[in-house]
Amino acid sequence: MKDWRGAETVFDWSFYSQGTKDQSSATSTFFLTAALEHFGDSDPGNGNDEDRAARLARLIGERRGVLVLDGLEPLQYPPGPMRGALKDKAMAALLHGLAGRNAGLCIVTTREKVSELDPHYGKCAIDHELDFLPPIDGARLLHHAGATRAGKVQISPEDAELQTASEEVQGHALTLFLIGQFLRLTEDGDIRRRDRMKLADAEKEYQNDATRPYGHAFKAIEAYATWFAAGDAQAQRQLAILRLLGLFDRPASAACLQALRAGPAIPGLTDALAGTRETEWKIALARLGEIKLVEANDDGDLDCHPLFREYFATRLLETNSTGFRDGHSRLFDFLCKDTEYRPETLRGLQPLYQAIKHGCFAGRQNEAFSSIYCDRIQRLEVYFSTQKLGAFGPCLEALAAFFDQAWDRLSSNLSEVVQTWLLHEAAFCLRALGRLVEARKLMLVCVERRAAYCHWSGASVSAANLSEIELTMGLLDEAVEHGRCAIAYADLSGDAFQQISNRPVTADALHHYFGVDSPEGDEAWSLFSEAEEMLMERQPEYLLRYSMRSFQHCDFILAPAERLAWRINAFDAGDEDVRRERQQCIDACTAISRRANQTFEIARMNHWLLDMALDHLMLGRVALYRGILTKIAPQTGTLEYESDLALDGLRNAGTKHMLSLALLTAAHVRHFLGQPEEARRLLDEAERISRRGPMPLHLADVHLHRARLFRDRAELAQAAALIHKHHYGRRFAELADAEEAAKVW
């Protein structure tokens, strides 16, 4: 759309449409692809979601464009401690980018105020509380849509009868437009005959249904459906098209619509379309377009208002459940057959994600799970979509289709084993997206279920993941407890890989809870060493030199160097003890550098996004600490290269719960290189992510970094409060060092 009130181009997207069963799984991934394509990006699918959001913000900000984001609340936290905050980090990046620079206009509609925009209100953002239309404005909308008197007698747009009609439907804009247009089409526009639409029945039908706050709109849509049903063959075709759109949760592609129209007819759904010529199909679409019920693009894709989709989906399920299932089943079969078997890009995978939803609505959950999600999207043990594309958001949206109510009740068509596996997968995706409270709740259920039926290997995996979630949430006592459970379950299972893998998880929890210089720190070292010895017996060429476990081990070894680097910054100490300690730390940095380079090669060969990013992060930290400890500045390119690759890599991996680690290192690096404002910006981003999680240990690190880099006593006080509150033992010694240094700030 061009030249709309001076705009060069307009793009709108409704997030409400992304889930008719449940809105908690909606993401911005496919919106970003469509919007980037619309605004002229050369490669809409390239990059992680946050990078793509930043590109979109730049594209929109450079021109007089209009972006409409309708129904944003599925991407926000519901009422509670995080009320209104964006769950979707890419959308947060987009809005922050547009707040910084926007030559056009971005319109957001939502029932929950977007908390990320709070700093911008009164500056570049305006907050409008939109109530239902007052009677006089509702009357004007009715008049504009066609409501008048019989015989088209002209009346004032502010006529009393029109105002009364507006009050009857509580000023709901869509309903008023539908009423005015319907009366123009069927009753010569006479507003006095609106009783034919039976709008008053909405009060009785929907007054106790909190999930349907659009009762009057549904009654208005029902009036159209009744009118079409009583009409000629052309009207029947128009009604059939509207029913087809009820099978979709977003615009229906021309190819999917063609598959539904093909024979044999689906009883009660496509009968009126069977055998129709292409000209008859186009005429029906044109007439629906004329009365603004549907909109077609140049490719033949068809869309309508989300409430129309919801109305016809609900009615079809209630009155023709067989047709509902058969329609979704046909779409499932078509998308499975029409899509490349194992696409290599996220864009190529999109039809398979869509197929899962249709398969679940068709009652074919087991096929959707095994044939599509496991085999073609995740590719069994490879975990292609998440591990190699970082597509946690789209996977979570697809997983929601297996739930009758996300994230509480799974389809009864699935076995208990599959249900538990899906719970674990959903928890894993939620964790990666930084939605830790939801992730922990599901992972607790997984541990309990798997332990209850003695699936010890699976229980060890779930317990290890639960420990890591709790560690990030600052629940250190629970993290240690579940880490010990992971070891116990692994030993019961006899699964050598889990026995090796889960010892570092517990060691990492002990490290954070008690620090290096403690009895528990000695236990942590023993667990790391034990795991490495066990692996040497089985894979001597690897020595635990891959995966997250290697990063945890290196992080433990590097802790003394990290502390000393900050101490030397603060005191410039140079006595013999410090020189000896410095040399030990430099030697540790050298050893870790060799190790990280080896593990990177393993990760690169397997294209493991997270592992490669963590290796870059460790190499960046080593280069930074070695530069500080030796007082020999490392090559600027090396520091920037490794820290930037770590940051980009963690963004690409889609693991929001670990992004703050790279942001903290990047901030330290930028300050070391004489770029304090860039360091502040990176720490601000880390703080936003940490607060959303919630990730209190990361937040404590943000405050501690600010305090030490910028000699800020207020930040030091906030760091101290969080460190003591969560018994963040790893930082006790560093906090004491900083408090001593602060005496001379």
Coordinates of N, CA and C in Angstrom, one line a residue, residues 15 30 41 94 113 189-190 249 327 409 453 481 525 565 573:
F15 N -0.6 -10.1 15.6 CA -0.1 -11.2 16.4 C -1.2 -12.0 17.0
F30 N 8.3 -15.1 12.1 CA 7.8 -15.0 10.7 C 7.3 -13.6 10.4
D41 N 14.3 -5.5 2.3 CA 15.6 -6.1 2.7 C 16.0 -7.2 1.7
L94 N 13.3 -4.3 18.1 CA 12.6 -3.5 17.1 C 12.1 -2.2 17.6
K113 N 0.1 -2.4 28.6 CA 1.1 -1.4 28.3 C 2.5 -2.0 28.1
G189 N -30.2 0.1 4.4 CA -29.5 0.9 5.3 C -30.2 1.4 6.5
D190 N -31.5 0.8 6.7 CA -32.3 1.3 7.8 C -31.8 0.9 9.1
D249 N -4.5 -19.7 10.9 CA -4.2 -18.7 12.0 C -3.4 -17.5 11.5
G327 N -10.6 -30.9 7.0 CA -10.0 -29.7 6.4 C -8.5 -29.6 6.8
R409 N -1.7 -28.7 29.7 CA -2.4 -30.0 29.4 C -2.1 -30.4 27.9
Y453 N 8.6 -43.2 36.6 CA 8.6 -44.5 35.9 C 10.0 -45.0 35.6
E481 N 21.0 -29.0 44.6 CA 20.2 -30.2 44.9 C 19.9 -31.0 43.7
W525 N 35.9 -29.0 42.0 CA 37.1 -29.4 41.2 C 37.1 -30.9 41.1
A565 N 42.5 -10.0 37.7 CA 42.5 -8.9 36.7 C 41.8 -7.7 37.2
A573 N 48.7 -3.7 42.1 CA 49.6 -4.3 43.1 C 50.8 -5.0 42.4

